Amino acid sequence: MNGIDRLVVLLSKLPGIGKKTASRLVYHILDADPAYVKMLAQEISGLPDTIKRCSVCGSFTEIDPCLLCTDEGRDTEVLCVVERPQDVRIIEESHEFNGRFHVLGGLIAPLEGVNPDDIAISRLLGRVRSGAIREVILALNPTIEGDTTALYIQNTLKDTGALITRLASGLPVGGDLEYTDRLTLSRSFRGRFQL
Amino acid sequence: MNGIDRLVVLLSKLPGIGKKTASRLVYHILDADPAYVKMLAQEISGLPDTIKRCSVCGSFTEIDPCLLCTDEGRDTEVLCVVERPQDVRIIEESHEFNGRFHVLGGLIAPLEGVNPDDIAISRLLGRVRSGAIREVILALNPTIEGDTTALYIQNTLKDTGALITRLASGLPVGGDLEYTDRLTLSRSFRGRFQL
């Protein structure tokens, strides 16, 4: 196996990259500017060393606590609870939220062996108790695991006095009723609002 | 810009990788086994140094001439002419061909400034003249550039005595007449064969 084949094997382990795509990427890299290739390799190899978990919110960061947790311009009384660090990025890019984050690191899924203790729920309880948290927004996927986790967190936090909310579920903007599944349609009915 | 953002920018320069896919890859790498990440970076950085162009066929190789050009088990009298090194890989994986290859490194495209002198046509003529070449198979894409290049090569090689052939163009196996474009349908008619 030569260098091309070895890199194809390694790249096809990445999500959404099949053998054909990996092969196309390798041939692109072979034709690319050597400076670019060097930089790409450096950034990849440096990633595990430079990026750590924030000890406060659990997101990825270069400095601990992360910039979002130390930014005084953000609302410290609202916590947005997400499943994964990449959800923080997605929400930040939407500019819809200006509070603090809390990354669970997973969702409760008993069938897959993920129990409440395996994700950062007790740490969430600690944060809500110790800080003056007004609202906890659960930005979890509208799936069975997301619903289970939301319910569990709701129960865990019920004596803290914080308002617990969850992101609305319904028709995607630009979507079509015809192509919307029944469950989404049902949720959009339950979540309907007055005009 | 932190390490995550920098790698997203670099990865989204790869073909078929948008910003969202790049971001998903980076978060996957952050969660991946450090040994895998190290190996991935090493193989990428090593690629430009270890992989060279074969001085005979023009394909990518670690040793020059490449294994395909020195394999005595292959038919030395048949040359398969392709546009790019990755075409060699695709044809090799099909196990349909057991001769030698010749990589042009492009197709004639005057509008994009690619002239016959810019691709390895004169070197092809040299190979056909000096070797005992029985047949030259043009495995070029059935596009305007492929057709132009095939015609040019046909003229260039016409006095060499070698048989010049081109891969058949027509309906893809498993395809549907209804979804076949007119040009492909027209070629499949012209290339029809007796049962």
mmCIF file of C-alpha atoms in Angstrom:
data_model
loop_
_atom_site.group_PDB
_atom_site.id
_atom_site.type_symbol
_atom_site.label_atom_id
_atom_site.label_comp_id
_atom_site.label_asym_id
_atom_site.label_seq_id
_atom_site.Cartn_x
_atom_site.Cartn_y
_atom_site.Cartn_z
ATOM 1 C CA MET A 1 0.000 0.000 0.000
ATOM 2 C CA ASN A 2 1.496 3.328 -1.009
ATOM 3 C CA GLY A 3 0.945 6.785 0.490
ATOM 4 C CA ILE A 4 -2.087 7.438 -1.698
ATOM 5 C CA ASP A 5 -3.849 4.257 -0.585
ATOM 6 C CA ARG A 6 -2.954 4.827 3.070
ATOM 7 C CA LEU A 7 -4.390 8.343 3.042
ATOM 8 C CA VAL A 8 -7.524 7.132 1.227
ATOM 9 C CA VAL A 9 -8.079 4.579 4.027
ATOM 10 C CA LEU A 10 -7.561 7.195 6.749
ATOM 11 C CA LEU A 11 -9.791 9.815 5.116
ATOM 12 C CA SER A 12 -12.614 7.367 4.457
ATOM 13 C CA LYS A 13 -12.922 6.903 8.229
ATOM 14 C CA LEU A 14 -14.232 10.471 8.468
ATOM 15 C CA PRO A 15 -18.022 10.908 8.577
ATOM 16 C CA GLY A 16 -19.671 11.291 5.166
ATOM 17 C CA ILE A 17 -16.423 10.536 3.310
ATOM 18 C CA GLY A 18 -16.611 7.347 1.263
ATOM 19 C CA LYS A 19 -13.756 5.700 -0.601
ATOM 20 C CA LYS A 20 -14.486 7.631 -3.800
ATOM 21 C CA THR A 21 -14.592 11.022 -2.096
ATOM 22 C CA ALA A 22 -11.438 10.181 -0.140
ATOM 23 C CA SER A 23 -9.672 9.278 -3.362
ATOM 24 C CA ARG A 24 -10.788 12.563 -4.970
ATOM 25 C CA LEU A 25 -9.482 14.487 -1.948
ATOM 26 C CA VAL A 26 -6.109 12.725 -2.076
ATOM 27 C CA TYR A 27 -5.628 13.532 -5.760
ATOM 28 C CA HIS A 28 -6.601 17.119 -5.047
ATOM 29 C CA ILE A 29 -3.997 17.279 -2.268
ATOM 30 C CA LEU A 30 -1.396 15.831 -4.664
ATOM 31 C CA ASP A 31 -2.058 18.707 -7.063
ATOM 32 C CA ALA A 32 -2.345 21.359 -4.355
ATOM 33 C CA ASP A 33 0.145 24.014 -3.287
ATOM 34 C CA PRO A 34 2.705 22.317 -0.953
ATOM 35 C CA ALA A 35 2.405 25.228 1.482
ATOM 36 C CA TYR A 36 -1.328 24.554 1.780
ATOM 37 C CA VAL A 37 -0.719 20.825 2.323
ATOM 38 C CA LYS A 38 1.855 21.556 5.035
ATOM 39 C CA MET A 39 -0.504 23.949 6.808
ATOM 40 C CA LEU A 40 -3.394 21.463 6.593
ATOM 41 C CA ALA A 41 -1.274 18.712 8.169
ATOM 42 C CA GLN A 42 -0.032 21.066 10.876
ATOM 43 C CA GLU A 43 -3.500 22.237 11.845
ATOM 44 C CA ILE A 44 -4.781 18.661 12.024
ATOM 45 C CA SER A 45 -1.889 17.399 14.125
ATOM 46 C CA GLY A 46 -2.059 20.442 16.404
ATOM 47 C CA LEU A 47 -5.779 20.164 17.040
ATOM 48 C CA PRO A 48 -5.757 17.613 19.917
ATOM 49 C CA ASP A 49 -3.060 19.622 21.727
ATOM 50 C CA THR A 50 -4.447 23.137 21.372
ATOM 51 C CA ILE A 51 -8.166 22.481 21.737
ATOM 52 C CA LYS A 52 -9.393 21.532 25.214
ATOM 53 C CA ARG A 53 -12.776 21.279 26.894
ATOM 54 C CA CYS A 54 -13.929 24.394 28.756
ATOM 55 C CA SER A 55 -14.183 23.480 32.453
ATOM 56 C CA VAL A 56 -17.302 25.642 32.800
ATOM 57 C CA CYS A 57 -19.513 24.947 29.771
ATOM 58 C CA GLY A 58 -17.824 21.821 28.350
ATOM 59 C CA SER A 59 -17.383 23.266 24.868
ATOM 60 C CA PHE A 60 -14.124 23.147 22.877
ATOM 61 C CA THR A 61 -11.745 26.027 23.502
ATOM 62 C CA GLU A 62 -8.094 27.058 23.328
ATOM 63 C CA ILE A 63 -8.228 28.919 26.641
ATOM 64 C CA ASP A 64 -10.054 27.697 29.751
ATOM 65 C CA PRO A 65 -12.625 29.016 30.661
ATOM 66 C CA CYS A 66 -13.664 29.723 27.076
ATOM 67 C CA LEU A 67 -14.341 33.176 25.631
ATOM 68 C CA LEU A 68 -18.115 32.633 25.762
ATOM 69 C CA CYS A 69 -17.987 31.821 29.490
ATOM 70 C CA THR A 70 -15.877 34.873 30.361
ATOM 71 C CA ASP A 71 -17.505 37.428 28.017
ATOM 72 C CA GLU A 72 -19.038 39.996 30.394
ATOM 73 C CA GLY A 73 -21.224 41.342 27.587
ATOM 74 C CA ARG A 74 -23.330 38.172 27.626
ATOM 75 C CA ASP A 75 -26.397 37.548 29.756
ATOM 76 C CA THR A 76 -25.175 35.419 32.675
ATOM 77 C CA GLU A 77 -28.691 34.579 33.826
ATOM 78 C CA VAL A 78 -29.716 32.522 30.790
ATOM 79 C CA LEU A 79 -28.222 29.097 30.105
ATOM 80 C CA CYS A 80 -28.593 27.318 26.758
ATOM 81 C CA VAL A 81 -28.217 23.539 27.157
ATOM 82 C CA VAL A 82 -26.961 21.663 24.083
ATOM 83 C CA GLU A 83 -25.926 18.114 23.313
ATOM 84 C CA ARG A 84 -22.564 18.658 21.595
ATOM 85 C CA PRO A 85 -19.883 21.374 21.294
ATOM 86 C CA GLN A 86 -20.722 21.830 17.598
ATOM 87 C CA ASP A 87 -24.252 22.879 18.615
ATOM 88 C CA VAL A 88 -22.679 25.873 20.369
ATOM 89 C CA ARG A 89 -21.100 26.886 17.081
ATOM 90 C CA ILE A 90 -24.375 26.504 15.156
ATOM 91 C CA ILE A 91 -26.315 28.603 17.690
ATOM 92 C CA GLU A 92 -23.558 31.237 17.839
ATOM 93 C CA GLU A 93 -23.664 31.566 14.056
ATOM 94 C CA SER A 94 -27.423 32.201 14.197
ATOM 95 C CA HIS A 95 -26.852 35.214 16.532
ATOM 96 C CA GLU A 96 -30.143 34.292 18.232
ATOM 97 C CA PHE A 97 -28.769 33.800 21.719
ATOM 98 C CA ASN A 98 -26.592 35.963 23.940
ATOM 99 C CA GLY A 99 -26.380 33.996 27.204
ATOM 100 C CA ARG A 100 -24.080 31.198 28.421
ATOM 101 C CA PHE A 101 -23.897 27.630 27.197
ATOM 102 C CA HIS A 102 -23.868 24.230 28.842
ATOM 103 C CA VAL A 103 -22.742 21.214 26.814
ATOM 104 C CA LEU A 104 -24.170 17.879 27.999
ATOM 105 C CA GLY A 105 -21.821 15.739 25.916
ATOM 106 C CA GLY A 106 -24.632 13.417 24.868
ATOM 107 C CA LEU A 107 -28.311 12.605 25.339
ATOM 108 C CA ILE A 108 -29.910 10.033 27.633
ATOM 109 C CA ALA A 109 -30.307 6.805 25.639
ATOM 110 C CA PRO A 110 -30.747 3.785 27.941
ATOM 111 C CA LEU A 111 -30.775 1.338 25.003
ATOM 112 C CA GLU A 112 -27.313 2.556 24.002
ATOM 113 C CA GLY A 113 -26.146 2.542 27.592
ATOM 114 C CA VAL A 114 -26.111 6.319 28.055
ATOM 115 C CA ASN A 115 -27.554 7.120 31.485
ATOM 116 C CA PRO A 116 -28.118 10.509 33.158
ATOM 117 C CA ASP A 117 -24.821 10.089 35.049
ATOM 118 C CA ASP A 118 -22.900 9.771 31.781
ATOM 119 C CA ILE A 119 -23.742 13.301 30.667
ATOM 120 C CA ALA A 120 -23.191 16.654 32.380
ATOM 121 C CA ILE A 121 -26.591 16.936 34.114
ATOM 122 C CA SER A 122 -25.405 17.071 37.745
ATOM 123 C CA ARG A 123 -22.903 19.737 36.723
ATOM 124 C CA LEU A 124 -25.808 21.618 35.126
ATOM 125 C CA LEU A 125 -27.733 21.399 38.405
ATOM 126 C CA GLY A 126 -24.670 22.768 40.205
ATOM 127 C CA ARG A 127 -24.397 25.706 37.804
ATOM 128 C CA VAL A 128 -28.095 26.549 38.071
ATOM 129 C CA ARG A 129 -28.003 26.330 41.875
ATOM 130 C CA SER A 130 -24.835 28.357 42.388
ATOM 131 C CA GLY A 131 -25.534 31.052 39.790
ATOM 132 C CA ALA A 132 -28.478 33.386 39.510
ATOM 133 C CA ILE A 133 -29.983 31.554 36.566
ATOM 134 C CA ARG A 134 -33.295 32.989 35.364
ATOM 135 C CA GLU A 135 -33.911 30.642 32.449
ATOM 136 C CA VAL A 136 -32.572 27.337 31.142
ATOM 137 C CA ILE A 137 -33.239 26.898 27.411
ATOM 138 C CA LEU A 138 -33.048 23.268 26.314
ATOM 139 C CA ALA A 139 -31.766 23.384 22.715
ATOM 140 C CA LEU A 140 -31.909 19.610 22.253
ATOM 141 C CA ASN A 141 -32.863 17.801 19.054
ATOM 142 C CA PRO A 142 -36.582 16.919 18.786
ATOM 143 C CA THR A 143 -35.870 13.179 18.953
ATOM 144 C CA ILE A 144 -36.803 10.491 21.470
ATOM 145 C CA GLU A 145 -33.405 10.912 23.175
ATOM 146 C CA GLY A 146 -33.798 14.697 23.162
ATOM 147 C CA ASP A 147 -37.322 14.427 24.635
ATOM 148 C CA THR A 148 -36.164 11.961 27.317
ATOM 149 C CA THR A 149 -33.237 14.160 28.281
ATOM 150 C CA ALA A 150 -35.406 17.291 28.358
ATOM 151 C CA LEU A 151 -37.900 15.579 30.660
ATOM 152 C CA TYR A 152 -35.141 14.348 32.958
ATOM 153 C CA ILE A 153 -33.562 17.805 33.169
ATOM 154 C CA GLN A 154 -36.957 19.380 33.794
ATOM 155 C CA ASN A 155 -37.418 17.065 36.799
ATOM 156 C CA THR A 156 -33.876 17.593 38.049
ATOM 157 C CA LEU A 157 -34.127 21.383 37.943
ATOM 158 C CA LYS A 158 -37.715 21.781 39.102
ATOM 159 C CA ASP A 159 -36.821 23.008 42.619
ATOM 160 C CA THR A 160 -34.225 25.540 41.473
ATOM 161 C CA GLY A 161 -36.812 28.153 40.564
ATOM 162 C CA ALA A 162 -35.333 28.638 37.082
ATOM 163 C CA LEU A 163 -37.679 28.765 34.109
ATOM 164 C CA ILE A 164 -37.100 25.722 31.880
ATOM 165 C CA THR A 165 -37.928 26.195 28.188
ATOM 166 C CA ARG A 166 -37.352 24.192 25.045
ATOM 167 C CA LEU A 167 -36.849 25.288 21.423
ATOM 168 C CA ALA A 168 -40.023 25.188 19.326
ATOM 169 C CA SER A 169 -40.503 22.262 17.001
ATOM 170 C CA GLY A 170 -42.497 22.581 13.771
ATOM 171 C CA LEU A 171 -42.402 23.241 10.056
ATOM 172 C CA PRO A 172 -38.978 24.293 8.796
ATOM 173 C CA VAL A 173 -38.988 27.755 7.190
ATOM 174 C CA GLY A 174 -39.236 27.377 3.417
ATOM 175 C CA GLY A 175 -40.486 23.835 3.899
ATOM 176 C CA ASP A 176 -43.592 22.343 2.372
ATOM 177 C CA LEU A 177 -46.559 20.812 4.240
ATOM 178 C CA GLU A 178 -46.585 18.025 1.670
ATOM 179 C CA TYR A 179 -43.082 16.904 2.561
ATOM 180 C CA THR A 180 -43.397 17.305 6.318
ATOM 181 C CA ASP A 181 -43.581 14.111 8.353
ATOM 182 C CA ARG A 182 -46.619 13.474 10.578
ATOM 183 C CA LEU A 183 -44.786 13.958 13.855
ATOM 184 C CA THR A 184 -43.418 17.350 12.854
ATOM 185 C CA LEU A 185 -46.849 18.361 11.603
ATOM 186 C CA SER A 186 -48.400 17.233 14.874
ATOM 187 C CA ARG A 187 -45.860 19.281 16.847
ATOM 188 C CA SER A 188 -46.477 22.326 14.672
ATOM 189 C CA PHE A 189 -50.196 22.037 15.492
ATOM 190 C CA ARG A 190 -49.573 21.734 19.209
ATOM 191 C CA GLY A 191 -47.181 24.690 19.072
ATOM 192 C CA ARG A 192 -49.459 26.922 16.962
ATOM 193 C CA PHE A 193 -49.651 30.575 17.948
ATOM 194 C CA GLN A 194 -52.115 33.413 17.533
ATOM 195 C CA LEU A 195 -51.506 36.007 14.819
ATOM 196 C CA MET B 1 -9.464 32.651 14.767
ATOM 197 C CA ASN B 2 -8.782 29.514 16.807
ATOM 198 C CA GLY B 3 -7.537 26.125 15.628
ATOM 199 C CA ILE B 4 -11.050 24.920 14.874
ATOM 200 C CA ASP B 5 -11.818 27.882 12.618
ATOM 201 C CA ARG B 6 -8.445 27.701 10.892
ATOM 202 C CA LEU B 7 -8.894 24.008 10.052
ATOM 203 C CA VAL B 8 -12.471 24.635 8.847
ATOM 204 C CA VAL B 9 -11.118 27.256 6.422
ATOM 205 C CA LEU B 10 -8.382 24.924 5.153
ATOM 206 C CA LEU B 11 -10.673 21.906 4.763
ATOM 207 C CA SER B 12 -13.365 23.877 2.944
ATOM 208 C CA LYS B 13 -10.829 24.540 0.175
ATOM 209 C CA LEU B 14 -11.002 20.837 -0.718
ATOM 210 C CA PRO B 15 -13.338 19.852 -3.580
ATOM 211 C CA GLY B 16 -16.889 19.013 -2.515
ATOM 212 C CA ILE B 17 -16.255 20.124 1.080
ATOM 213 C CA GLY B 18 -18.360 23.118 2.092
ATOM 214 C CA LYS B 19 -18.121 25.032 5.351
ATOM 215 C CA LYS B 20 -20.691 22.804 7.076
ATOM 216 C CA THR B 21 -19.000 19.549 6.079
ATOM 217 C CA ALA B 22 -15.607 20.968 7.063
ATOM 218 C CA SER B 23 -16.986 21.896 10.457
ATOM 219 C CA ARG B 24 -18.422 18.384 10.923
ATOM 220 C CA LEU B 25 -15.048 16.875 10.008
ATOM 221 C CA VAL B 26 -13.192 19.101 12.481
ATOM 222 C CA TYR B 27 -15.503 18.126 15.349
ATOM 223 C CA HIS B 28 -15.086 14.486 14.375
ATOM 224 C CA ILE B 29 -11.300 14.900 14.467
ATOM 225 C CA LEU B 30 -11.585 16.544 17.898
ATOM 226 C CA ASP B 31 -13.386 13.450 19.190
ATOM 227 C CA ALA B 32 -11.176 10.966 17.350
ATOM 228 C CA ASP B 33 -8.371 8.780 18.664
ATOM 229 C CA PRO B 34 -5.209 10.970 18.894
ATOM 230 C CA ALA B 35 -3.179 8.204 17.225
ATOM 231 C CA TYR B 36 -5.488 8.358 14.213
ATOM 232 C CA VAL B 37 -5.241 12.158 14.066
ATOM 233 C CA LYS B 38 -1.441 11.989 14.206
ATOM 234 C CA MET B 39 -1.315 9.403 11.441
ATOM 235 C CA LEU B 40 -3.723 11.425 9.284
ATOM 236 C CA ALA B 41 -1.578 14.556 9.628
ATOM 237 C CA GLN B 42 1.600 12.579 8.890
ATOM 238 C CA GLU B 43 0.219 10.988 5.748
ATOM 239 C CA ILE B 44 -1.009 14.340 4.453
ATOM 240 C CA SER B 45 2.274 16.126 5.121
ATOM 241 C CA GLY B 46 4.289 13.260 3.672
ATOM 242 C CA LEU B 47 2.290 13.031 0.453
ATOM 243 C CA PRO B 48 4.061 15.743 -1.601
ATOM 244 C CA ASP B 49 7.469 14.277 -0.679
ATOM 245 C CA THR B 50 6.812 10.582 -1.246
ATOM 246 C CA ILE B 51 4.552 10.700 -4.282
ATOM 247 C CA LYS B 52 6.191 11.668 -7.600
ATOM 248 C CA ARG B 53 5.178 11.551 -11.243
ATOM 249 C CA CYS B 54 6.258 8.414 -13.118
ATOM 250 C CA SER B 55 8.709 9.495 -15.847
ATOM 251 C CA VAL B 56 7.244 6.920 -18.246
ATOM 252 C CA CYS B 57 3.448 7.086 -17.906
ATOM 253 C CA GLY B 58 3.028 10.337 -15.917
ATOM 254 C CA SER B 59 0.939 8.766 -13.163
ATOM 255 C CA PHE B 60 1.594 9.242 -9.436
ATOM 256 C CA THR B 61 4.042 6.790 -7.879
ATOM 257 C CA GLU B 62 6.456 6.303 -4.990
ATOM 258 C CA ILE B 63 9.103 4.647 -7.184
ATOM 259 C CA ASP B 64 10.034 5.764 -10.698
ATOM 260 C CA PRO B 65 9.202 4.155 -13.107
ATOM 261 C CA CYS B 66 5.959 3.089 -11.463
ATOM 262 C CA LEU B 67 4.929 -0.507 -10.749
ATOM 263 C CA LEU B 68 2.481 -0.521 -13.666
ATOM 264 C CA CYS B 69 5.220 0.525 -16.107
ATOM 265 C CA THR B 70 7.687 -2.129 -14.928
ATOM 266 C CA ASP B 71 5.263 -5.049 -14.389
ATOM 267 C CA GLU B 72 6.384 -7.652 -16.938
ATOM 268 C CA GLY B 73 3.064 -9.466 -16.584
ATOM 269 C CA ARG B 74 1.250 -6.654 -18.389
ATOM 270 C CA ASP B 75 0.735 -6.354 -22.128
ATOM 271 C CA THR B 76 3.402 -3.892 -23.309
ATOM 272 C CA GLU B 77 1.814 -3.500 -26.742
ATOM 273 C CA VAL B 78 -1.402 -1.824 -25.626
ATOM 274 C CA LEU B 79 -1.432 1.741 -24.294
ATOM 275 C CA CYS B 80 -4.407 3.227 -22.469
ATOM 276 C CA VAL B 81 -4.420 7.042 -22.704
ATOM 277 C CA VAL B 82 -6.138 8.880 -19.846
ATOM 278 C CA GLU B 83 -6.566 12.492 -18.808
ATOM 279 C CA ARG B 84 -5.550 12.341 -15.136
ATOM 280 C CA PRO B 85 -3.626 10.036 -12.755
ATOM 281 C CA GLN B 86 -6.844 9.238 -10.882
ATOM 282 C CA ASP B 87 -8.252 7.746 -14.109
ATOM 283 C CA VAL B 88 -5.481 5.127 -13.923
ATOM 284 C CA ARG B 89 -6.746 4.149 -10.483
ATOM 285 C CA ILE B 90 -10.363 3.933 -11.643
ATOM 286 C CA ILE B 91 -9.455 1.736 -14.626
ATOM 287 C CA GLU B 92 -7.170 -0.451 -12.501
ATOM 288 C CA GLU B 93 -9.992 -1.032 -10.035
ATOM 289 C CA SER B 94 -12.262 -2.214 -12.863
ATOM 290 C CA HIS B 95 -9.728 -4.958 -13.789
ATOM 291 C CA GLU B 96 -10.747 -4.421 -17.428
ATOM 292 C CA PHE B 97 -7.321 -3.510 -18.776
ATOM 293 C CA ASN B 98 -3.933 -5.178 -18.497
ATOM 294 C CA GLY B 99 -1.671 -3.007 -20.669
ATOM 295 C CA ARG B 100 0.322 0.154 -19.980
ATOM 296 C CA PHE B 101 -0.965 3.641 -19.262
ATOM 297 C CA HIS B 102 -0.217 7.104 -20.558
ATOM 298 C CA VAL B 103 -1.417 10.120 -18.574
ATOM 299 C CA LEU B 104 -1.957 13.281 -20.653
ATOM 300 C CA GLY B 105 -2.284 15.590 -17.671
ATOM 301 C CA GLY B 106 -5.235 17.418 -19.206
ATOM 302 C CA LEU B 107 -7.401 17.707 -22.302
ATOM 303 C CA ILE B 108 -7.111 20.161 -25.185
ATOM 304 C CA ALA B 109 -9.325 23.154 -24.380
ATOM 305 C CA PRO B 110 -8.340 26.214 -26.425
ATOM 306 C CA LEU B 111 -10.878 28.448 -24.693
ATOM 307 C CA GLU B 112 -9.189 27.700 -21.355
ATOM 308 C CA GLY B 113 -5.749 28.112 -22.886
ATOM 309 C CA VAL B 114 -4.853 24.400 -22.911
ATOM 310 C CA ASN B 115 -3.151 23.621 -26.213
ATOM 311 C CA PRO B 116 -1.783 20.298 -27.514
ATOM 312 C CA ASP B 117 1.722 21.308 -26.376
ATOM 313 C CA ASP B 118 0.499 21.699 -22.791
ATOM 314 C CA ILE B 119 -0.366 18.016 -22.423
ATOM 315 C CA ALA B 120 1.750 14.897 -22.941
ATOM 316 C CA ILE B 121 0.862 14.241 -26.590
ATOM 317 C CA SER B 122 4.346 14.496 -28.115
ATOM 318 C CA ARG B 123 5.598 12.152 -25.399
ATOM 319 C CA LEU B 124 2.787 9.777 -26.362
ATOM 320 C CA LEU B 125 3.928 9.930 -30.000
ATOM 321 C CA GLY B 126 7.476 9.139 -28.817
ATOM 322 C CA ARG B 127 6.286 6.133 -26.820
ATOM 323 C CA VAL B 128 4.187 4.766 -29.694
ATOM 324 C CA ARG B 129 7.055 5.259 -32.180
ATOM 325 C CA SER B 130 9.791 3.737 -30.031
ATOM 326 C CA GLY B 131 7.816 0.814 -28.624
ATOM 327 C CA ALA B 132 6.033 -1.954 -30.477
ATOM 328 C CA ILE B 133 2.576 -0.540 -29.748
ATOM 329 C CA ARG B 134 -0.283 -2.515 -31.310
ATOM 330 C CA GLU B 135 -3.183 -0.476 -30.002
ATOM 331 C CA VAL B 136 -3.751 2.891 -28.346
ATOM 332 C CA ILE B 137 -7.026 3.000 -26.378
ATOM 333 C CA LEU B 138 -8.240 6.540 -25.744
ATOM 334 C CA ALA B 139 -10.051 6.396 -22.374
ATOM 335 C CA LEU B 140 -11.042 10.065 -22.426
ATOM 336 C CA ASN B 141 -14.301 11.499 -21.133
ATOM 337 C CA PRO B 142 -17.040 11.807 -23.778
ATOM 338 C CA THR B 143 -17.000 15.619 -23.610
ATOM 339 C CA ILE B 144 -16.140 18.311 -26.158
ATOM 340 C CA GLU B 145 -12.591 18.476 -24.746
ATOM 341 C CA GLY B 146 -12.308 14.675 -24.781
ATOM 342 C CA ASP B 147 -13.543 14.518 -28.382
ATOM 343 C CA THR B 148 -11.169 17.297 -29.485
ATOM 344 C CA THR B 149 -8.210 15.620 -27.802
ATOM 345 C CA ALA B 150 -9.129 12.215 -29.256
ATOM 346 C CA LEU B 151 -9.307 13.687 -32.753
ATOM 347 C CA TYR B 152 -5.974 15.453 -32.319
ATOM 348 C CA ILE B 153 -4.276 12.282 -31.053
ATOM 349 C CA GLN B 154 -5.804 10.269 -33.887
ATOM 350 C CA ASN B 155 -4.215 12.684 -36.405
ATOM 351 C CA THR B 156 -0.885 12.761 -34.563
ATOM 352 C CA LEU B 157 -0.574 8.983 -34.439
ATOM 353 C CA LYS B 158 -2.023 8.134 -37.838
ATOM 354 C CA ASP B 159 1.349 7.287 -39.438
ATOM 355 C CA THR B 160 2.551 5.089 -36.589
ATOM 356 C CA GLY B 161 0.576 2.049 -37.713
ATOM 357 C CA ALA B 162 -0.961 1.601 -34.253
ATOM 358 C CA LEU B 163 -4.687 0.925 -34.032
ATOM 359 C CA ILE B 164 -6.408 3.876 -32.305
ATOM 360 C CA THR B 165 -9.608 3.046 -30.410
ATOM 361 C CA ARG B 166 -11.862 4.910 -28.004
ATOM 362 C CA LEU B 167 -14.061 3.677 -25.161
ATOM 363 C CA ALA B 168 -17.707 3.156 -26.131
ATOM 364 C CA SER B 169 -20.189 5.840 -25.117
ATOM 365 C CA GLY B 170 -23.836 5.000 -24.444
ATOM 366 C CA LEU B 171 -26.425 4.140 -21.846
ATOM 367 C CA PRO B 172 -24.986 3.538 -18.369
ATOM 368 C CA VAL B 173 -25.679 0.016 -17.066
ATOM 369 C CA GLY B 174 -28.679 0.154 -14.761
ATOM 370 C CA GLY B 175 -29.646 3.495 -16.261
ATOM 371 C CA ASP B 176 -33.015 4.406 -17.685
ATOM 372 C CA LEU B 177 -33.767 5.578 -21.228
ATOM 373 C CA GLU B 178 -36.122 8.149 -19.755
ATOM 374 C CA TYR B 179 -33.346 9.850 -17.830
ATOM 375 C CA THR B 180 -30.704 9.633 -20.543
ATOM 376 C CA ASP B 181 -29.776 12.874 -22.275
ATOM 377 C CA ARG B 182 -30.189 13.179 -26.040
ATOM 378 C CA LEU B 183 -26.485 13.160 -26.830
ATOM 379 C CA THR B 184 -25.848 9.958 -24.897
ATOM 380 C CA LEU B 185 -28.880 8.363 -26.539
ATOM 381 C CA SER B 186 -27.622 9.454 -29.957
ATOM 382 C CA ARG B 187 -24.196 7.912 -29.223
ATOM 383 C CA SER B 188 -25.767 4.696 -28.020
ATOM 384 C CA PHE B 189 -27.647 4.462 -31.334
ATOM 385 C CA ARG B 190 -24.521 5.084 -33.365
ATOM 386 C CA GLY B 191 -22.655 2.497 -31.308
ATOM 387 C CA ARG B 192 -25.411 -0.138 -31.421
ATOM 388 C CA PHE B 193 -24.248 -3.713 -31.938
ATOM 389 C CA GLN B 194 -25.774 -6.924 -33.290
ATOM 390 C CA LEU B 195 -27.007 -9.548 -30.833
#
